mmCIF file of C-alpha atoms and ligand atoms in Angstrom:
data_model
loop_
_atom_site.group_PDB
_atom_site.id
_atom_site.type_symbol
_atom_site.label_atom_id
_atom_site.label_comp_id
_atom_site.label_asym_id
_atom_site.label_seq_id
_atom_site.Cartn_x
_atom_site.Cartn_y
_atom_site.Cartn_z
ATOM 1 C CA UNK P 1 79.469 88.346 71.932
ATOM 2 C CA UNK P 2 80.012 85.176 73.447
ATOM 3 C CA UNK P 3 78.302 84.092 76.655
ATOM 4 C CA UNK P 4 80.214 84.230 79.733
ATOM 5 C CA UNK P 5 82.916 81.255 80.693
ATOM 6 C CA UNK P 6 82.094 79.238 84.036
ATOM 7 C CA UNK P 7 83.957 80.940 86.753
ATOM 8 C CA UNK P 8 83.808 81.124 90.960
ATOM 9 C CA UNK P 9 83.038 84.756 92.018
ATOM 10 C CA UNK P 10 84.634 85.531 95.833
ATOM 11 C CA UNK P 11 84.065 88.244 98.232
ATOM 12 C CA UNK P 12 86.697 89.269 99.943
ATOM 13 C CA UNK P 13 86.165 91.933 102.966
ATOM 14 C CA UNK P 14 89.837 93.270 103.088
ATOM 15 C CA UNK P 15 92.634 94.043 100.758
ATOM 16 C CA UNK P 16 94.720 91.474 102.661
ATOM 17 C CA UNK P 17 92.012 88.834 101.538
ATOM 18 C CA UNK P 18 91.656 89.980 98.084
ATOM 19 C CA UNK P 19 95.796 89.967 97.561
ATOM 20 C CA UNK P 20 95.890 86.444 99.434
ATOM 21 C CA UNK P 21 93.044 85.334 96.664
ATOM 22 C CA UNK P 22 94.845 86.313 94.086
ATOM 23 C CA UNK P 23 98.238 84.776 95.183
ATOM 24 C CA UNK P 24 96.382 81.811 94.950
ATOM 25 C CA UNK P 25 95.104 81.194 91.371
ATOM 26 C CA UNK P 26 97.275 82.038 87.994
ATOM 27 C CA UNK P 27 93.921 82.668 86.254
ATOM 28 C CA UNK P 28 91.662 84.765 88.684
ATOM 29 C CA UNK P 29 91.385 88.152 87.888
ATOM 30 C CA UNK P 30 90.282 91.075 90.234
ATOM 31 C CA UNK P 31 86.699 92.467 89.403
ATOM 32 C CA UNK P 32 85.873 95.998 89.762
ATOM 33 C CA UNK P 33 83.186 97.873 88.328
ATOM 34 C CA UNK P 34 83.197 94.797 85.440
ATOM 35 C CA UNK P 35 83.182 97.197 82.534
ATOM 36 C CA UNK P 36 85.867 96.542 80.375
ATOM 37 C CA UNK P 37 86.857 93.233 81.882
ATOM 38 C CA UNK P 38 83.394 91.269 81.451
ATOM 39 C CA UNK P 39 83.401 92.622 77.791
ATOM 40 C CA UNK P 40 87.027 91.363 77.529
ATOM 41 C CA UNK P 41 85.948 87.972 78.891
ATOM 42 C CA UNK P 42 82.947 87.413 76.600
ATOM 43 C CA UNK P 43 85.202 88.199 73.435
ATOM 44 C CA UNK P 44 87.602 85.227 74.555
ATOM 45 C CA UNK P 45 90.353 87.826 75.092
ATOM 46 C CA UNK P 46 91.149 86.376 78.754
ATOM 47 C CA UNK P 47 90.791 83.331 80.549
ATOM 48 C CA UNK P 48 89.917 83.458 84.343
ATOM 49 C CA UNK P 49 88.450 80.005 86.700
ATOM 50 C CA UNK P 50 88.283 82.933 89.594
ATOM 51 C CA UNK P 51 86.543 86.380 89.802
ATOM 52 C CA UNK P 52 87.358 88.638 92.960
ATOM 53 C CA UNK P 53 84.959 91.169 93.383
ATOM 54 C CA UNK P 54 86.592 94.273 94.858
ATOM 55 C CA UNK P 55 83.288 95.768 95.847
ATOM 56 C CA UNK P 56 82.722 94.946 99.628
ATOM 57 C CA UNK P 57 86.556 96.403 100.516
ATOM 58 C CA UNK P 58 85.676 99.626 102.545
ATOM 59 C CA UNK P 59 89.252 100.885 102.440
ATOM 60 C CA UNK P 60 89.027 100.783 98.425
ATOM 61 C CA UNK P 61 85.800 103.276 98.934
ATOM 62 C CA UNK P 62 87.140 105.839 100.493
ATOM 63 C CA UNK P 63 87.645 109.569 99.034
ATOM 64 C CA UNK P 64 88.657 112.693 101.004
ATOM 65 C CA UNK P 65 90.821 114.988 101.816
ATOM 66 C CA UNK P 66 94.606 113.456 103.304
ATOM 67 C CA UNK P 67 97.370 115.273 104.582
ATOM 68 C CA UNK P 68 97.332 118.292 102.519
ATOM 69 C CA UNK P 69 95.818 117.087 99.325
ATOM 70 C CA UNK P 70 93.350 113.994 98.821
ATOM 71 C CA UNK P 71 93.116 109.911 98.762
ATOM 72 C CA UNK P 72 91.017 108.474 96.626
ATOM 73 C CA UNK P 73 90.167 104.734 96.376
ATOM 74 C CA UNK P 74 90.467 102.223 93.947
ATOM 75 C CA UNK P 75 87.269 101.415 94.085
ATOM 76 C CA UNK P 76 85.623 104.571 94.033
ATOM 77 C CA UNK P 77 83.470 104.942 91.268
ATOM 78 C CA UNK P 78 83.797 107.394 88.186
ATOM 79 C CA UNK P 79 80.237 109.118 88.820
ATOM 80 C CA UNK P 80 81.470 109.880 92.525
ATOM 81 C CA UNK P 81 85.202 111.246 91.553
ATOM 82 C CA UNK P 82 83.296 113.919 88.890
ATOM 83 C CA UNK P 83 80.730 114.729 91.445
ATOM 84 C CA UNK P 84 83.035 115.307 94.191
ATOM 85 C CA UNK P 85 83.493 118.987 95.070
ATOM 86 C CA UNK P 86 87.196 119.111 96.505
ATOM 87 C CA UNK P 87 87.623 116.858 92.940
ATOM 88 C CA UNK P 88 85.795 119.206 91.098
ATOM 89 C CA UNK P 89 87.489 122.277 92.532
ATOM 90 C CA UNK P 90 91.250 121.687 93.386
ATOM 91 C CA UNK P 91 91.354 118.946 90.436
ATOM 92 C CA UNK P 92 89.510 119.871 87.675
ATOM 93 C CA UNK P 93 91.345 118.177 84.892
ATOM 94 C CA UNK P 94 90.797 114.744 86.848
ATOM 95 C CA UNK P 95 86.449 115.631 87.461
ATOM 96 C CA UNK P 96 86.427 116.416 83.184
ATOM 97 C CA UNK P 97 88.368 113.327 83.008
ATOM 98 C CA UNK P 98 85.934 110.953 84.977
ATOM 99 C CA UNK P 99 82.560 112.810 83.343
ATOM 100 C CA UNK P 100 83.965 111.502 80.209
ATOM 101 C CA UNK P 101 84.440 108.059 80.278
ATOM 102 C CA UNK P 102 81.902 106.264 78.407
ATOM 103 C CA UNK P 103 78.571 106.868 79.282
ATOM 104 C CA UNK P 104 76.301 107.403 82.891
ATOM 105 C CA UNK P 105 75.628 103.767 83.317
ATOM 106 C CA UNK P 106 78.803 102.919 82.817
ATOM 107 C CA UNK P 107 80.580 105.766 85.133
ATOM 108 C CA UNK P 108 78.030 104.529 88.070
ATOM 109 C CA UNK P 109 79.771 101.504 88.406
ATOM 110 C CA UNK P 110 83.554 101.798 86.783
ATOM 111 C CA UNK P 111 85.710 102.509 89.223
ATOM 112 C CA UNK P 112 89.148 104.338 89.557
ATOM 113 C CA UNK P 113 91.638 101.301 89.592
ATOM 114 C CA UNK P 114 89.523 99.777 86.636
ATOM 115 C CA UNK P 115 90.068 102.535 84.856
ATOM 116 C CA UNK P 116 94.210 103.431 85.638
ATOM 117 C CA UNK P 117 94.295 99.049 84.715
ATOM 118 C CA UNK P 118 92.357 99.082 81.521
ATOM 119 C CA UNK P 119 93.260 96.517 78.828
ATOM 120 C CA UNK P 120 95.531 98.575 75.902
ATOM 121 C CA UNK P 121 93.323 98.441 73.021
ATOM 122 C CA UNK P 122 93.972 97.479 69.245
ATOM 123 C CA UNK P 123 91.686 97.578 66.120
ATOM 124 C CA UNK P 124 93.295 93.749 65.833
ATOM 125 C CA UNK P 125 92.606 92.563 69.522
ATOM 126 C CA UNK P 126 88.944 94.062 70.394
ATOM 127 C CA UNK P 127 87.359 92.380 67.850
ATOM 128 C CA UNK P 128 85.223 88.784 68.661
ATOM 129 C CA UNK P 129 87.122 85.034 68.739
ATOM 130 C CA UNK P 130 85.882 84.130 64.970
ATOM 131 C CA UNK P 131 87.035 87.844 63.220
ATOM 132 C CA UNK P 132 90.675 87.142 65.008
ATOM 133 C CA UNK P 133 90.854 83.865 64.133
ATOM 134 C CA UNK P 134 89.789 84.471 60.632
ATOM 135 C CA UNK P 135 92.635 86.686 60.630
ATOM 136 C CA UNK P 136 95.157 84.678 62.167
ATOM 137 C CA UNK P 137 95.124 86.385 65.361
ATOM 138 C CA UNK P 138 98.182 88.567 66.306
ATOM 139 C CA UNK P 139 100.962 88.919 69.026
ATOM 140 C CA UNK P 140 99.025 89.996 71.814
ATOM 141 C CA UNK P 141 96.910 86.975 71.820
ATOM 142 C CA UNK P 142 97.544 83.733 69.988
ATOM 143 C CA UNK P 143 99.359 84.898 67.242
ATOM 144 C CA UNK P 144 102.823 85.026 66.039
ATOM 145 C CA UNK P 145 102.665 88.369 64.263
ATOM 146 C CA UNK P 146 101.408 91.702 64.867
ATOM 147 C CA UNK P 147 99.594 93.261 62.142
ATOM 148 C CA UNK P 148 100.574 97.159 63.131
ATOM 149 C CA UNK P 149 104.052 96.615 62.509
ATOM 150 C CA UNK P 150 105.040 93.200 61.029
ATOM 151 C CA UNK P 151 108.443 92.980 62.088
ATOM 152 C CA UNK P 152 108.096 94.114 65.776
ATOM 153 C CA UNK P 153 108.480 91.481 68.658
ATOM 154 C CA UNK P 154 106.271 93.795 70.838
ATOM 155 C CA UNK P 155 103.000 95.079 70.851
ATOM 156 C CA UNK P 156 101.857 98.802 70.143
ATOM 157 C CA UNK P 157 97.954 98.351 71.626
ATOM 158 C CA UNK P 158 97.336 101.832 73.127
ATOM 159 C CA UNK P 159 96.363 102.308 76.936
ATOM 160 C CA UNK P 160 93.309 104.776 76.541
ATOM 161 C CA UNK P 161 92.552 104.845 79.990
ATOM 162 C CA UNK P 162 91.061 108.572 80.481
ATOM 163 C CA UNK P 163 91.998 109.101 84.389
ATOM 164 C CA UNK P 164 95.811 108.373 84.078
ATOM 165 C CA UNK P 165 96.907 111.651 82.280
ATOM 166 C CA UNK P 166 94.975 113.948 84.560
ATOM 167 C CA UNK P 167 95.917 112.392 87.761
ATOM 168 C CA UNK P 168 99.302 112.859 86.472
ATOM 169 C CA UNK P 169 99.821 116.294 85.488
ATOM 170 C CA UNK P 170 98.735 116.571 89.129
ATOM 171 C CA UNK P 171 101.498 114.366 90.364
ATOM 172 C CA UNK P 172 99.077 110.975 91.577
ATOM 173 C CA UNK P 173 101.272 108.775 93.627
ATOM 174 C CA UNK P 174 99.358 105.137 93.541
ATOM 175 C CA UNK P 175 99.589 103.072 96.617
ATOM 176 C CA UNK P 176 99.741 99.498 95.772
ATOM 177 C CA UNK P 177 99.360 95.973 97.889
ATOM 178 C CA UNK P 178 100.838 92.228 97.265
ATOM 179 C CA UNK P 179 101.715 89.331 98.920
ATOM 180 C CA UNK P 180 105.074 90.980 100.090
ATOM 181 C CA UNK P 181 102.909 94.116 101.613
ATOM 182 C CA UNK P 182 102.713 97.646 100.793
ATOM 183 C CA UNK P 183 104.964 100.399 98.389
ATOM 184 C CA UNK P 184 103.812 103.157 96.497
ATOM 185 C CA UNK P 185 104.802 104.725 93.194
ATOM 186 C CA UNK P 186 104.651 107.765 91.633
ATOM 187 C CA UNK P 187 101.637 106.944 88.948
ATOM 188 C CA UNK P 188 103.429 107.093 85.457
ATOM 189 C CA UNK P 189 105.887 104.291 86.664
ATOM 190 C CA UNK P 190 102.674 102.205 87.028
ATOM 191 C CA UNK P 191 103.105 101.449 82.661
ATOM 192 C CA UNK P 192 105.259 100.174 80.806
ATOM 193 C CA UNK P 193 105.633 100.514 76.631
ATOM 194 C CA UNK P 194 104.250 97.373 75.879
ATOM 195 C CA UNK P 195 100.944 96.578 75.063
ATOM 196 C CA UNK P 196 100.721 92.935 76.070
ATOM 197 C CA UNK P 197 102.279 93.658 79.999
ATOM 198 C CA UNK P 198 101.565 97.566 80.169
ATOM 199 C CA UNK P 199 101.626 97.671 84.125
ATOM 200 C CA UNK P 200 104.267 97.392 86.693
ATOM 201 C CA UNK P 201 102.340 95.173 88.847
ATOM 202 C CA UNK P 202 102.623 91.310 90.082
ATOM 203 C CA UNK P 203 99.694 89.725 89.405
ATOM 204 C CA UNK P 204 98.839 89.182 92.846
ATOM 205 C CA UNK P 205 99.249 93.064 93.151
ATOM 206 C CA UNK P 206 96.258 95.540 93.710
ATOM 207 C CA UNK P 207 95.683 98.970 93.409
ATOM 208 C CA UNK P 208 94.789 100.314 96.495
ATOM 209 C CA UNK P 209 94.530 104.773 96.134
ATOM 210 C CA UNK P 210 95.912 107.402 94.653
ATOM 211 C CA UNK P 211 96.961 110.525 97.044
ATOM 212 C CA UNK P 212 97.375 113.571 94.660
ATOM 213 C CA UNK P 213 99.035 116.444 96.690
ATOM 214 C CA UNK P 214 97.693 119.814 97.298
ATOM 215 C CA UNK P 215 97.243 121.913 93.812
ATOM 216 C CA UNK P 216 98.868 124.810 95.158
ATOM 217 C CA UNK P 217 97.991 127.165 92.738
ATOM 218 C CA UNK P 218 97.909 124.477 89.583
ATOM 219 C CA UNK P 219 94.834 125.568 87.042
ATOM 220 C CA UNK P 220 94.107 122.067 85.256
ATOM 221 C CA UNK P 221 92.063 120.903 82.441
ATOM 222 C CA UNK P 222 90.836 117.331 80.099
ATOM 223 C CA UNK P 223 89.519 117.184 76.826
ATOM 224 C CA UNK P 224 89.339 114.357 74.417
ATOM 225 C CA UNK P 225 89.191 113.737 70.869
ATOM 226 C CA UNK P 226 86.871 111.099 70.338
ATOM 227 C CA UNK P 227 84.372 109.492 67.671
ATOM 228 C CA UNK P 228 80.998 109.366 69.384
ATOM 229 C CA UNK P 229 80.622 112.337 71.569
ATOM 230 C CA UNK P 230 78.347 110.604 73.703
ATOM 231 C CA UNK P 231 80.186 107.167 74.800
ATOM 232 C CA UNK P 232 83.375 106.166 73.241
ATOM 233 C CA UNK P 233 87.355 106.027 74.268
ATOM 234 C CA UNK P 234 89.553 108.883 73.703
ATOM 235 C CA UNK P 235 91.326 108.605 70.020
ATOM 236 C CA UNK P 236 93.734 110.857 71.983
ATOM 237 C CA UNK P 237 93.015 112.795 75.848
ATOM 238 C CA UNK P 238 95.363 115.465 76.656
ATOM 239 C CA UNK P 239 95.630 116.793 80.707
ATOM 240 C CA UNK P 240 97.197 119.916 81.164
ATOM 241 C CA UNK P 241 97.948 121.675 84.412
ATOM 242 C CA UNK P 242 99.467 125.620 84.425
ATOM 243 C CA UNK P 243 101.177 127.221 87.094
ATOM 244 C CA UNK P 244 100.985 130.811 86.064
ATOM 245 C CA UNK P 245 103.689 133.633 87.288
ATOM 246 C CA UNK P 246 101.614 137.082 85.884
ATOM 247 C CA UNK P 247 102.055 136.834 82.029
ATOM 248 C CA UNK P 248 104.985 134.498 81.828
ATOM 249 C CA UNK P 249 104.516 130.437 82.696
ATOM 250 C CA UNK P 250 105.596 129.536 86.672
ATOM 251 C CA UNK P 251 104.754 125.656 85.702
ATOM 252 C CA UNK P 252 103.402 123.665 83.012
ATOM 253 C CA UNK P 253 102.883 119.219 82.893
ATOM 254 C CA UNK P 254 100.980 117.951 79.677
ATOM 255 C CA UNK P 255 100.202 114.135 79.460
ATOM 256 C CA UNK P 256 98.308 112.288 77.035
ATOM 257 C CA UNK P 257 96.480 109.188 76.840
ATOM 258 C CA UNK P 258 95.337 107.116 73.574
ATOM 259 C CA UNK P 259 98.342 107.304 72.263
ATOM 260 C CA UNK P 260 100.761 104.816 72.786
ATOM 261 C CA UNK P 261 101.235 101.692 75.012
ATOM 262 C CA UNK P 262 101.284 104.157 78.101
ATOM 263 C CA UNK P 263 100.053 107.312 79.369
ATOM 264 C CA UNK P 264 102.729 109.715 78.695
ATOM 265 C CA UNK P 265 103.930 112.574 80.601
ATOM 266 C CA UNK P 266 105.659 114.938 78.247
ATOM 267 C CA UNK P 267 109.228 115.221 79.180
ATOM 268 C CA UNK P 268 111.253 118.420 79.128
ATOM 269 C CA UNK P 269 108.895 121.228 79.998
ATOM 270 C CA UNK P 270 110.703 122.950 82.472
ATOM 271 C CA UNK P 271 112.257 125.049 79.422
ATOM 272 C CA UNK P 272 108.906 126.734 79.362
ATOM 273 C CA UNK P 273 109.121 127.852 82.703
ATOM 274 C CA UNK P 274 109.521 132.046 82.726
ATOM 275 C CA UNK P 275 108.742 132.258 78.484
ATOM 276 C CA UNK P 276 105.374 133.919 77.699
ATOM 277 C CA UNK P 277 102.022 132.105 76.580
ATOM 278 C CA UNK P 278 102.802 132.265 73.098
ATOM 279 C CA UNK P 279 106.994 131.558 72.807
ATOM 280 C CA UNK P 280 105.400 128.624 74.727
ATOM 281 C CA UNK P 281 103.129 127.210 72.929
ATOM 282 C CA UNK P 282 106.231 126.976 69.970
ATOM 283 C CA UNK P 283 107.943 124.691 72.239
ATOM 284 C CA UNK P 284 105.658 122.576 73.780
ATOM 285 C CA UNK P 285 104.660 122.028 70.158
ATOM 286 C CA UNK P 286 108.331 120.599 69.503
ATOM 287 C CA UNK P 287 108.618 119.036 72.324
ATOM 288 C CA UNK P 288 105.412 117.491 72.273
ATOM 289 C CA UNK P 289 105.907 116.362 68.321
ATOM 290 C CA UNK P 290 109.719 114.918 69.237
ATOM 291 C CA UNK P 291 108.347 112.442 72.284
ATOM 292 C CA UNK P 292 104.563 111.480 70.259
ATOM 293 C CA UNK P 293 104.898 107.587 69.003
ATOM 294 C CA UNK P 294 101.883 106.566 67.490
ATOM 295 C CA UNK P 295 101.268 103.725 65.927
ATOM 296 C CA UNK P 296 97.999 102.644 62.951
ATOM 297 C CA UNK P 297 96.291 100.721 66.006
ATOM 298 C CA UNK P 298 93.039 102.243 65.777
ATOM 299 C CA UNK P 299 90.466 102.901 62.762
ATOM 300 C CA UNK P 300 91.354 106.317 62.501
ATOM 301 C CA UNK P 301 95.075 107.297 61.175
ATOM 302 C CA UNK P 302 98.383 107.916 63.697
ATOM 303 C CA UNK P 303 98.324 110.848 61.693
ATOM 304 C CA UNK P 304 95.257 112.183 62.598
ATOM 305 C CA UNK P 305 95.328 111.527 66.496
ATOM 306 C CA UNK P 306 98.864 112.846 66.234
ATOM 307 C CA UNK P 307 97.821 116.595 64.566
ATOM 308 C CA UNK P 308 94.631 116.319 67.473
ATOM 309 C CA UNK P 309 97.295 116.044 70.291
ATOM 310 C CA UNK P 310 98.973 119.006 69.614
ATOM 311 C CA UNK P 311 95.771 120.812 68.721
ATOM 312 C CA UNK P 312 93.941 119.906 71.887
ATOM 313 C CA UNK P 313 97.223 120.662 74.333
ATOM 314 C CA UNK P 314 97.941 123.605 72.984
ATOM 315 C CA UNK P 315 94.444 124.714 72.959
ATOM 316 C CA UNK P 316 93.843 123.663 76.608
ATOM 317 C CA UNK P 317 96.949 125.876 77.381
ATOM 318 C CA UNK P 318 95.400 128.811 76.158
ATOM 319 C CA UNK P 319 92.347 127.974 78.301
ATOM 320 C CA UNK P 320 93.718 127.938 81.085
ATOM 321 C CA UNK P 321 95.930 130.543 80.621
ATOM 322 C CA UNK P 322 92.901 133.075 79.987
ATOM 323 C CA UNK P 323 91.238 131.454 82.988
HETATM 324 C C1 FAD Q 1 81.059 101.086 75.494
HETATM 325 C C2 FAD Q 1 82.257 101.375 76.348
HETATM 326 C C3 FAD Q 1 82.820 102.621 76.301
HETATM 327 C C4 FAD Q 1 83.939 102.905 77.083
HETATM 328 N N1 FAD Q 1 84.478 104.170 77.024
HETATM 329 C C5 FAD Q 1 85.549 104.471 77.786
HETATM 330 C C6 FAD Q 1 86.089 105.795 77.762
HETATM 331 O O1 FAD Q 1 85.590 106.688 77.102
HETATM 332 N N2 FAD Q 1 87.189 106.034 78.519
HETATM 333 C C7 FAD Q 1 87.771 105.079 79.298
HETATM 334 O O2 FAD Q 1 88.754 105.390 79.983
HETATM 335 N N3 FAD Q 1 87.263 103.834 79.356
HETATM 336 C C8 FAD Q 1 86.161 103.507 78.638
HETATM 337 N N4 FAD Q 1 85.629 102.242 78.703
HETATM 338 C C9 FAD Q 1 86.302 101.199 79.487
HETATM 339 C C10 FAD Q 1 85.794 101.041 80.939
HETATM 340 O O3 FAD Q 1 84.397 101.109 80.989
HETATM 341 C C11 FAD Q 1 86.360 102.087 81.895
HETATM 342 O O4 FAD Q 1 87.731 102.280 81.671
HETATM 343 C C12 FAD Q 1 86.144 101.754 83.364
HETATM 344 O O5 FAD Q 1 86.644 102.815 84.158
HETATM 345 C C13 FAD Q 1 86.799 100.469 83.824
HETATM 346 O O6 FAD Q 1 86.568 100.362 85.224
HETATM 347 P P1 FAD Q 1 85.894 99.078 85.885
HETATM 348 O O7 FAD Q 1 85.816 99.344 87.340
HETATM 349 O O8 FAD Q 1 84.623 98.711 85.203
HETATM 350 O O9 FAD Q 1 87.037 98.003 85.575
HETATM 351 P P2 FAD Q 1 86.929 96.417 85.395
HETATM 352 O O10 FAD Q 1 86.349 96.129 84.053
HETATM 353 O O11 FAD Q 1 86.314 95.762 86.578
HETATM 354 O O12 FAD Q 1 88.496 96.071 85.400
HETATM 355 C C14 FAD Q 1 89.372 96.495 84.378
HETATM 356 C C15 FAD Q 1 90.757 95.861 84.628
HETATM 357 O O13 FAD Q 1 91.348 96.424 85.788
HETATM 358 C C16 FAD Q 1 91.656 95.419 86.744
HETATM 359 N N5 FAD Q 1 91.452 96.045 88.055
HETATM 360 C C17 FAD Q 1 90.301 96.645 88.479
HETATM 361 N N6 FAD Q 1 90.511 97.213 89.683
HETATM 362 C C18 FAD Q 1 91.796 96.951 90.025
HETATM 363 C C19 FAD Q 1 92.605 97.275 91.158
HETATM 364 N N7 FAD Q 1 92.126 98.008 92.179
HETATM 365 N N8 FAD Q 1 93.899 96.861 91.168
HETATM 366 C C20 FAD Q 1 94.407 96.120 90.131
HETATM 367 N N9 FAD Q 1 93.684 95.789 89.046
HETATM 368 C C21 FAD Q 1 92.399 96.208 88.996
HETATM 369 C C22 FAD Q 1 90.736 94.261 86.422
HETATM 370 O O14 FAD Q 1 91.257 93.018 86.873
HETATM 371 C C23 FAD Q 1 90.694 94.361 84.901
HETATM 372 O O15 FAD Q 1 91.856 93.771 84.348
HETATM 373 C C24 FAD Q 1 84.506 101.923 77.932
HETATM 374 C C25 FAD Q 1 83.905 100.657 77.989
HETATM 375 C C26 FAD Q 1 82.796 100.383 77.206
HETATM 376 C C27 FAD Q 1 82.185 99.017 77.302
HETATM 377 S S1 SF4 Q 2 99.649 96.269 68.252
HETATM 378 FE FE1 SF4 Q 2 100.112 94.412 67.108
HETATM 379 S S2 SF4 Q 2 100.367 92.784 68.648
HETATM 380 FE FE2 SF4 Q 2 99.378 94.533 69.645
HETATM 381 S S3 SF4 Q 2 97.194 94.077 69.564
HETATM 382 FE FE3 SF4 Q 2 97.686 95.339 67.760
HETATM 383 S S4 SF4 Q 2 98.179 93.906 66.110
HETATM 384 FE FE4 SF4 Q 2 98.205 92.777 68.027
#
């Protein structure tokens, strides 16, 4: 690792300071828990001449019940979302989700909208400055060519965020701020399928919450596939949430993360709504292997993380279904 660039840190005390800040400089950057993006910063992967540290913006701290489901801030911090008990009991899939990011130390200070704006991550970008130069660097960063798929004029790096599929399946709406004020969003429309620009936001926008409406009867569950059990990124993280009507399936949302540029919501599941556990579980396996777009971006094969996707969703279906 490199040591860190020279850059001015500020601290704003509102999000209208932090958004005006940013407005002002095309290579500040907004600082959250520091996690991934000080990592990012020492491998040469972005430039920045201004930090602004999110950390003394009460309104991005706040977590609690709203209207008839809960708000949680950007900058409330993974070890706080799994520890919280309205989290842990109306949302469970998003409390697994948080208590499995990387590891304690990291959780106490990574926060929520560091998390849902994670880098997308490639086996050819999160390397150091002298391995992708020795390898003639690729599209994302510096390069002409990318070395997933030679021909494409995009980028397949995979968003492997572990929050975004969870507060999904539990229909997150994210509240954003910019120059030109306030809108909101439901949370899958944050991404886009491209690795180099994977979020729909200005770059003097910031994520302020999330409000996730009441579960209303939703059962939910996380689980990841990932290499070191203890700390690492999800190869692939599945978030399921089950409505059930007595034997037969009143609701069902599946979303993944890991795999492609995005999160991904699985589209079309309303066809399993009345069918039993187990006619199910035939479809979502269709439906899940028709819309599934991996690409050879991390050590271990597409192939692989594809086969664990289906494995882990359909397994967390039967879970939850015996819960
Ligand atoms: C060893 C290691 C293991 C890791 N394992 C995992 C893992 O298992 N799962 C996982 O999901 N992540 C993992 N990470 C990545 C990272 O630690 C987490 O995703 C963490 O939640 C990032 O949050 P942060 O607050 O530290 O973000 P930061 O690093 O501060 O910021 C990340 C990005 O988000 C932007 N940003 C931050 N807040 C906002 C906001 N409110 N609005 C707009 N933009 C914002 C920043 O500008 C930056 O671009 C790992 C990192 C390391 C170093
Ligand atoms: S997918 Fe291609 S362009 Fe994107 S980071 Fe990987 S090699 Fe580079």
């Amino acid at each position: 690792m490199e040591p860190l660039p020279d850059f001015q840190l500020l601290k704003p005390r509102s999000v209208a300071e932090a958004v005006t800040a940013r407005a002002a400089s095309a290579h500040a950057r907004f600082l959250a828990g520091g996690t991934d993006l000080l990592a990012n910063l020492r491998s040469g992967l972005i430039e920045v001449d201004t930090l602004i540290d999110l950390g003394a913006i009460p309104e991005l701290h706040r977590l609690g019940a709203h209207a008839d489901g809960i708000r949680i801030g950007a900058g409330v911090t993974l070890e706080e979302l799994a520890a919280h008990p309205q989290v842990a009991r109306d949302y469970p899939a998003l409390a697994q989700a948080a208590a499995g990011v990387a590891g304690p130390t990291h959780r106490a200070v990574a926060t929520v909208g560091g998390n849902l704006c994670l880098d997308t991550r490639c086996r050819f970008y999160n390397q150091s400055e002298w391995w992708r130069a020795g390898n003639q660097h690729c599209l994302k960063l510096a390069g002409d060519t990318c070395r997933v798929a030679l021909k494409a004029d995009r980028c397949y790096a995979a968003f492997s965020g572990d929050l975004a599929p969870a507060l999904m399946v539990h229909g997150a709406i994210a509240e954003i701020a910019g120059a030109q004020g306030r809108r909101e969003l439901p949370l899958g429309e944050l991404y886009t399928d491209e690795g180099r620009a994977y979020l729909n936001l200005a770059p003097h926008e910031l994520l302020v919450a999330l409000r996730l409406p009441a579960a209303g009867g939703l059962r939910s569950g996380y689980e990841k596939i990932r290499i070191r059990a203890a700390i690492d990124f999800p190869l692939t993280g599945v978030a399921v949430a089950l409505r059930r009507d007595g034997e037969r399936v009143g609701e069902l949302c599946v979303a993944a993360t890991g795999t492609e540029s995005r999160p991904l919501r699985f589209a079309g599941l309303e066809v399993l709504q009345g069918m039993t556990r187990d006619a199910a579980l035939v479809t979502l396996d269709k439906l899940i292997r028709k819309q599934l777009g991996m690409m050879e971006t991390h050590l271990v094969s597409a192939g692989y993380r594809r086969r664990a996707t289906l494995v882990v969703a359909k397994r967390l279906v039967q879970r939850l279904f015996a819960a």
